[in-house]
Coordinates of C-alpha atoms in Angstrom, one line a residue:
M918 CA -29.4 -3.5 -2.5
A919 CA -27.2 -0.1 -2.1
T920 CA -25.1 1.0 -4.8
M921 CA -21.7 2.6 -5.1
K922 CA -23.8 5.8 -5.9
D923 CA -25.6 5.4 -2.3
I924 CA -22.1 4.7 -0.8
A925 CA -20.9 8.1 -2.6
K926 CA -23.4 10.2 -1.5
L927 CA -23.1 9.2 1.7
A928 CA -19.5 10.0 1.8
G929 CA -19.8 13.3 0.1
V930 CA -17.5 11.8 -2.4
S931 CA -17.4 10.7 -5.9
T932 CA -18.6 7.2 -7.5
S933 CA -15.0 6.9 -8.7
T934 CA -13.5 7.5 -5.8
V935 CA -15.9 4.3 -3.9
S936 CA -14.7 2.0 -6.7
H937 CA -11.2 2.7 -6.5
V938 CA -11.4 2.4 -2.2
I939 CA -14.0 -1.0 -2.9
N940 CA -11.5 -2.5 -5.9
K941 CA -8.3 -1.0 -4.9
T942 CA -7.4 0.5 -8.2
R943 CA -6.1 3.4 -7.2
F944 CA -4.4 5.1 -4.0
V945 CA -6.7 7.0 -1.8
S946 CA -5.8 8.6 1.4
D947 CA -6.9 6.8 4.9
E948 CA -9.1 9.3 5.5
I949 CA -11.2 9.3 2.7
A950 CA -10.8 5.3 2.9
E951 CA -12.6 5.5 6.2
R952 CA -15.5 7.3 5.3
V953 CA -16.4 5.5 2.1
N954 CA -15.6 1.9 4.3
G955 CA -17.7 3.5 7.0
A956 CA -20.8 4.5 4.6
A957 CA -20.5 0.9 2.5
K958 CA -21.1 -1.0 6.1
E959 CA -23.3 1.3 7.1
L960 CA -25.4 0.6 3.9
H961 CA -24.6 -2.7 4.0
Y962 CA -23.2 -2.8 0.7
Y963 CA -20.6 -6.1 -0.7
A964 CA -18.8 -6.0 -3.2
P965 CA -18.0 -8.4 -5.6
S966 CA -15.4 -10.7 -4.6
A967 CA -11.8 -10.4 -5.8
L968 CA -11.8 -13.5 -7.8
A969 CA -15.4 -12.6 -9.3
R970 CA -14.0 -9.6 -10.2
S971 CA -10.7 -10.5 -11.5
L972 CA -12.4 -13.4 -14.5
K973 CA -14.9 -10.4 -15.6
I974 CA -11.7 -8.3 -16.1
N975 CA -9.0 -10.8 -16.5
R976 CA -7.0 -8.7 -14.1
T977 CA -5.9 -10.1 -11.0
N978 CA -3.8 -6.5 -10.2
T979 CA -1.6 -8.7 -8.6
I980 CA 2.1 -8.5 -9.7
G981 CA 4.7 -11.3 -9.2
M982 CA 8.4 -10.7 -8.2
L983 CA 11.4 -12.8 -8.1
V984 CA 14.4 -11.9 -6.7
T985 CA 17.5 -13.9 -5.7
T986 CA 18.0 -14.6 -1.5
S987 CA 20.9 -12.7 -0.3
T988 CA 22.6 -11.3 3.0
N989 CA 23.0 -7.7 0.8
P990 CA 20.3 -5.5 2.2
F991 CA 20.2 -3.6 -0.9
F992 CA 17.8 -6.5 -2.3
G993 CA 15.3 -5.8 0.6
E994 CA 15.6 -1.8 -0.3
V995 CA 14.9 -2.3 -4.2
V996 CA 12.2 -4.5 -2.9
K997 CA 10.7 -2.0 -0.6
G998 CA 10.0 0.5 -3.1
V999 CA 8.7 -2.3 -5.8
E1000 CA 5.9 -2.9 -3.0
R1001 CA 5.2 0.5 -1.9
S1002 CA 5.0 1.5 -5.5
C1003 CA 2.3 -1.5 -5.6
Y1004 CA 0.5 -0.5 -2.5
H1005 CA -0.1 3.2 -3.8
L1006 CA -1.1 2.0 -7.6
G1007 CA -3.3 -0.7 -5.8
Y1008 CA -1.5 -3.4 -7.0
N1009 CA -0.9 -6.6 -4.6
L1010 CA 2.3 -8.1 -4.5
I1011 CA 3.4 -11.8 -4.3
L1012 CA 7.0 -12.2 -3.5
C1013 CA 9.3 -15.5 -4.4
N1014 CA 12.6 -15.9 -3.3
T1015 CA 15.0 -18.1 -5.3
E1016 CA 17.5 -19.2 -3.5
G1017 CA 20.2 -18.7 -6.8
D1018 CA 18.1 -21.9 -7.5
A1019 CA 17.4 -22.8 -11.2
T1020 CA 14.8 -25.4 -10.2
R1021 CA 13.3 -23.3 -7.4
M1022 CA 12.7 -20.3 -10.1
K1023 CA 10.9 -22.1 -12.5
A1024 CA 8.8 -23.9 -9.8
S1025 CA 8.0 -20.2 -8.7
I1026 CA 7.2 -18.9 -11.9
E1027 CA 4.7 -22.2 -12.8
T1028 CA 3.0 -20.8 -9.1
L1029 CA 2.6 -17.4 -10.0
M1030 CA 1.7 -18.1 -13.2
Q1031 CA -1.2 -20.3 -11.7
K1032 CA -1.9 -17.2 -9.2
R1033 CA -2.9 -15.4 -12.6
V1034 CA -0.3 -12.6 -12.4
D1035 CA -0.9 -9.7 -13.8
G1036 CA 2.8 -9.7 -14.7
L1037 CA 6.2 -10.4 -13.6
I1038 CA 9.3 -8.7 -12.6
L1039 CA 12.5 -10.5 -12.5
M1040 CA 15.9 -9.5 -10.0
C1041 CA 18.1 -12.4 -10.0
S1042 CA 21.5 -12.1 -11.5
T1043 CA 22.4 -15.9 -10.2
L1044 CA 20.6 -17.0 -12.8
E1045 CA 22.0 -15.4 -16.4
G1046 CA 22.3 -18.4 -17.9
E1047 CA 18.6 -20.1 -17.3
Q1048 CA 17.0 -16.7 -19.3
D1049 CA 16.0 -18.9 -22.4
E1050 CA 14.3 -21.4 -20.8
I1051 CA 12.6 -19.2 -18.0
Y1052 CA 11.5 -16.8 -20.5
D1053 CA 9.9 -19.9 -22.8
R1054 CA 7.8 -20.7 -19.4
M1055 CA 6.1 -17.3 -19.1
G1056 CA 4.6 -16.8 -22.6
N1057 CA 3.3 -13.8 -23.2
L1058 CA 3.4 -12.7 -19.5
P1059 CA 4.8 -8.7 -19.5
V1060 CA 7.7 -9.3 -18.1
V1061 CA 10.3 -6.3 -16.6
I1062 CA 14.0 -7.6 -16.0
M1063 CA 16.2 -6.1 -13.0
D1064 CA 20.2 -5.7 -13.6
W1065 CA 20.4 -8.5 -15.6
G1066 CA 22.6 -7.3 -18.6
P1067 CA 22.3 -8.4 -22.1
T1068 CA 19.1 -10.5 -22.3
S1069 CA 18.1 -12.2 -25.6
F1070 CA 14.6 -11.8 -25.5
A1071 CA 12.7 -8.3 -26.0
C1072 CA 11.8 -7.1 -22.6
D1073 CA 11.4 -3.6 -20.6
K1074 CA 14.9 -3.1 -18.6
I1075 CA 15.8 -1.4 -15.1
Q1076 CA 19.2 -1.1 -14.3
D1077 CA 21.9 1.1 -12.5
N1078 CA 24.8 2.8 -14.8
S1079 CA 27.5 0.4 -13.2
L1080 CA 29.9 1.5 -15.9
H1081 CA 29.8 4.5 -15.1
G1082 CA 29.3 3.8 -11.5
G1083 CA 32.4 1.9 -11.1
Y1084 CA 34.2 4.7 -13.3
L1085 CA 33.0 7.4 -10.8
A1086 CA 34.1 5.4 -7.7
T1087 CA 37.8 5.0 -9.3
K1088 CA 37.8 8.8 -10.5
H1089 CA 37.3 9.9 -6.9
L1090 CA 40.4 7.8 -5.3
I1091 CA 42.5 9.4 -8.2
D1092 CA 41.1 12.8 -8.2
N1093 CA 42.6 12.2 -4.4
G1094 CA 45.9 12.0 -4.8
H1095 CA 45.9 8.1 -5.2
T1096 CA 47.8 6.4 -7.9
E1097 CA 48.4 2.9 -6.4
I1098 CA 44.5 1.2 -6.2
G1099 CA 43.1 -2.2 -5.7
C1100 CA 40.0 -3.3 -7.1
I1101 CA 38.1 -6.7 -5.4
T1102 CA 35.4 -7.4 -7.7
G1103 CA 32.1 -9.5 -7.8
P1104 CA 31.6 -12.7 -9.6
L1105 CA 32.9 -11.9 -13.1
V1106 CA 30.6 -14.3 -14.4
K1107 CA 27.6 -11.5 -13.6
S1108 CA 27.1 -8.5 -15.4
Q1109 CA 27.2 -5.7 -12.5
A1110 CA 30.7 -6.8 -11.4
Q1111 CA 31.9 -7.1 -15.3
T1112 CA 30.7 -3.5 -15.8
R1113 CA 31.9 -2.0 -12.3
F1114 CA 34.9 -3.5 -13.3
E1115 CA 35.2 -2.6 -16.9
G1116 CA 34.7 1.4 -15.3
F1117 CA 37.2 0.9 -12.9
K1118 CA 39.4 -0.3 -15.9
Q1119 CA 38.4 3.0 -17.8
A1120 CA 39.5 5.8 -14.6
M1121 CA 42.9 3.7 -14.7
N1122 CA 43.8 4.2 -17.9
E1123 CA 42.2 7.5 -18.4
A1124 CA 45.0 8.4 -15.9
K1125 CA 47.6 6.2 -16.7
L1126 CA 47.7 4.4 -13.8
P1127 CA 49.2 0.8 -14.1
L1128 CA 46.9 -2.2 -13.5
K1129 CA 48.8 -4.0 -11.1
P1130 CA 47.1 -8.0 -11.1
E1131 CA 47.9 -8.5 -7.3
W1132 CA 46.1 -6.0 -6.4
I1133 CA 42.7 -7.1 -8.6
I1134 CA 40.8 -9.6 -6.9
E1135 CA 37.2 -11.6 -7.9
S1136 CA 35.2 -12.4 -5.0
D1137 CA 31.3 -13.3 -4.0
F1138 CA 29.7 -9.5 -3.1
E1139 CA 29.3 -10.8 0.3
C1140 CA 31.1 -9.8 4.0
E1141 CA 33.0 -12.9 4.6
G1142 CA 34.3 -12.9 0.9
G1143 CA 35.2 -9.4 0.8
A1144 CA 37.2 -9.7 4.3
N1145 CA 39.1 -13.5 2.4
A1146 CA 40.1 -11.2 -0.7
F1147 CA 42.0 -8.5 1.8
V1148 CA 43.3 -10.7 3.5
Q1149 CA 44.9 -12.5 0.0
M1150 CA 45.5 -9.0 -1.2
Q1151 CA 47.9 -8.4 1.8
Q1152 CA 50.3 -11.2 1.1
H1153 CA 51.8 -9.1 -1.4
A1154 CA 54.8 -6.8 0.3
H1155 CA 53.6 -4.1 -1.5
Q1156 CA 50.5 -2.9 -0.7
P1157 CA 47.8 0.1 -2.5
S1158 CA 47.1 3.4 -0.9
A1159 CA 43.7 2.8 -1.9
I1160 CA 40.9 -0.3 -2.7
F1161 CA 37.3 0.6 -4.5
V1162 CA 35.6 -2.5 -3.3
C1163 CA 32.9 -3.1 -5.7
N1164 CA 29.7 -3.4 -3.3
D1165 CA 29.2 -1.9 -0.2
M1166 CA 28.9 -5.9 1.6
M1167 CA 32.7 -6.7 0.8
A1168 CA 33.6 -3.4 2.1
M1169 CA 32.2 -4.0 5.1
G1170 CA 34.4 -7.6 5.5
V1171 CA 37.2 -5.0 4.1
L1172 CA 36.9 -2.9 7.2
N1173 CA 36.7 -5.7 9.7
S1174 CA 39.4 -7.3 8.3
A1175 CA 42.0 -4.1 8.5
H1176 CA 41.0 -3.6 12.1
E1177 CA 41.9 -7.0 13.0
Q1178 CA 45.0 -6.0 11.1
S1179 CA 45.6 -2.9 13.0
I1180 CA 45.4 -0.8 10.0
K1181 CA 43.7 2.4 9.9
V1182 CA 41.0 3.5 7.2
P1183 CA 41.1 6.1 6.3
E1184 CA 44.8 6.8 7.3
D1185 CA 46.4 4.4 6.5
L1186 CA 44.3 3.0 3.6
S1187 CA 41.5 4.7 1.8
I1188 CA 38.2 2.5 0.7
I1189 CA 35.2 3.5 -1.3
G1190 CA 32.2 0.9 -1.8
Y1191 CA 29.3 0.5 -4.0
D1192 CA 25.7 0.3 -3.6
D1193 CA 25.0 2.9 -0.8
I1194 CA 23.0 0.8 1.4
H1195 CA 21.5 1.9 4.5
I1196 CA 23.4 0.7 7.2
A1197 CA 26.6 2.1 5.4
K1198 CA 26.4 5.3 7.3
F1199 CA 26.2 3.8 10.2
M1200 CA 29.6 1.8 9.8
T1201 CA 32.7 2.8 11.8
P1202 CA 34.2 4.6 10.3
S1203 CA 31.2 5.8 8.3
L1204 CA 31.8 4.3 4.0
T1205 CA 32.4 6.5 0.9
T1206 CA 30.7 4.7 -1.5
V1207 CA 28.3 4.9 -4.5
H1208 CA 25.0 5.5 -4.3
Q1209 CA 22.0 3.5 -6.5
P1210 CA 18.9 4.9 -6.1
K1211 CA 17.3 1.2 -4.7
Y1212 CA 13.9 3.1 -4.2
R1213 CA 13.6 4.6 -7.8
L1214 CA 14.5 1.4 -9.0
G1215 CA 12.2 -0.6 -7.5
K1216 CA 9.2 2.1 -8.4
A1217 CA 10.7 2.5 -12.0
A1218 CA 10.3 -1.6 -12.3
V1219 CA 6.5 -1.0 -11.3
D1220 CA 5.8 2.0 -13.4
A1221 CA 7.3 0.1 -16.0
L1222 CA 5.6 -3.2 -15.6
I1223 CA 1.9 -1.7 -15.4
A1224 CA 2.3 0.7 -18.5
R1225 CA 3.5 -2.9 -20.4
I1226 CA 0.6 -4.3 -18.8
G1227 CA -1.4 -1.7 -20.4
D1228 CA -0.3 -1.7 -23.7
S1229 CA 1.9 -4.9 -24.6
N1230 CA 2.6 -3.7 -28.2
S1231 CA 4.9 -0.7 -27.3
E1232 CA 8.3 -0.7 -27.9
K1233 CA 10.2 -2.8 -25.3
K1234 CA 12.6 0.3 -23.4
V1235 CA 15.6 0.5 -21.1
V1236 CA 15.6 2.6 -18.3
E1237 CA 18.7 3.3 -16.7
L1238 CA 19.5 5.3 -13.3
E1239 CA 22.3 7.3 -13.0
P1240 CA 24.5 6.5 -9.5
T1241 CA 26.3 9.3 -7.7
V1242 CA 29.4 9.2 -4.9
V1243 CA 28.8 9.7 -1.2
E1244 CA 31.3 10.9 0.5
R1245 CA 32.0 10.3 3.8
N1246 CA 35.0 8.8 6.0
T1247 CA 36.7 6.1 4.1
V1248 CA 38.5 8.0 2.3
I1249 CA 41.6 11.0 2.6
A1250 CA 43.4 12.9 0.1
H1251 CA 46.7 10.9 -0.7
R1252 CA 49.9 12.6 0.7

């Protein structure tokens, strides 16, 4: 019976490289993987099944991820970073959508536990109030949380600095001469919405600018919510010269609603969004926004989880990635 050593000799690579290709424990270039697999086929080598291997080493090289389904492509862009990082590190990814439903989330966790995943990434901000019960169901499974805000249990956490991002967005408007600035927030029960709004208030207070209640409207992080919030803001006689819209999806709704009301952006109204989703630069006009490093968020989550799988007793970490302003065409200097 052929061995990995025989395959290595025929393929002209090391035995460890053969092991990585066959067991999918590390990324190997396509050219080398093809040589190894070709040699294995020629020598009639049969690798042990994934199930048998996982039982032997008590690992499945599989990660579970729970994410809230949304029309917001931000989530898909983060998941892309997670999936690609898993692939390069030799891990499989099982993705479950919670649909924002606590019952479905608990059922998904049970399924992932039965699949014997090595660890879990949670990106379900709509279920912040369910944290304690959810964590109880996971037992000692390694967990990394993305953007849940404060948690009552110890775990690794990956997040963007939403407070600083909200501050940067508002400061960008102020630096362009705007003194009458509105804000369309996300649902303020969510930590992301709260911290972005706090950043807005911090920049306004620092510049000694008034916070006008009629120009501050809470919405839902979706396009239609942004459009409806803008219509609500327009019901007041005096209007701001600029608006910080706390995510790009709502900003799309604002742009559409402004167009329908013959309000020119940025000539009549400057707008800055948040997230820098891929389509932001293809809007008309292209959206000035706050960039979140979505791919790096996903990669950081995978790296943290694999490190936790390898060392369950190390100190829990919070990795915070810093946002930046991306200047495009929806903000101009106020005259």
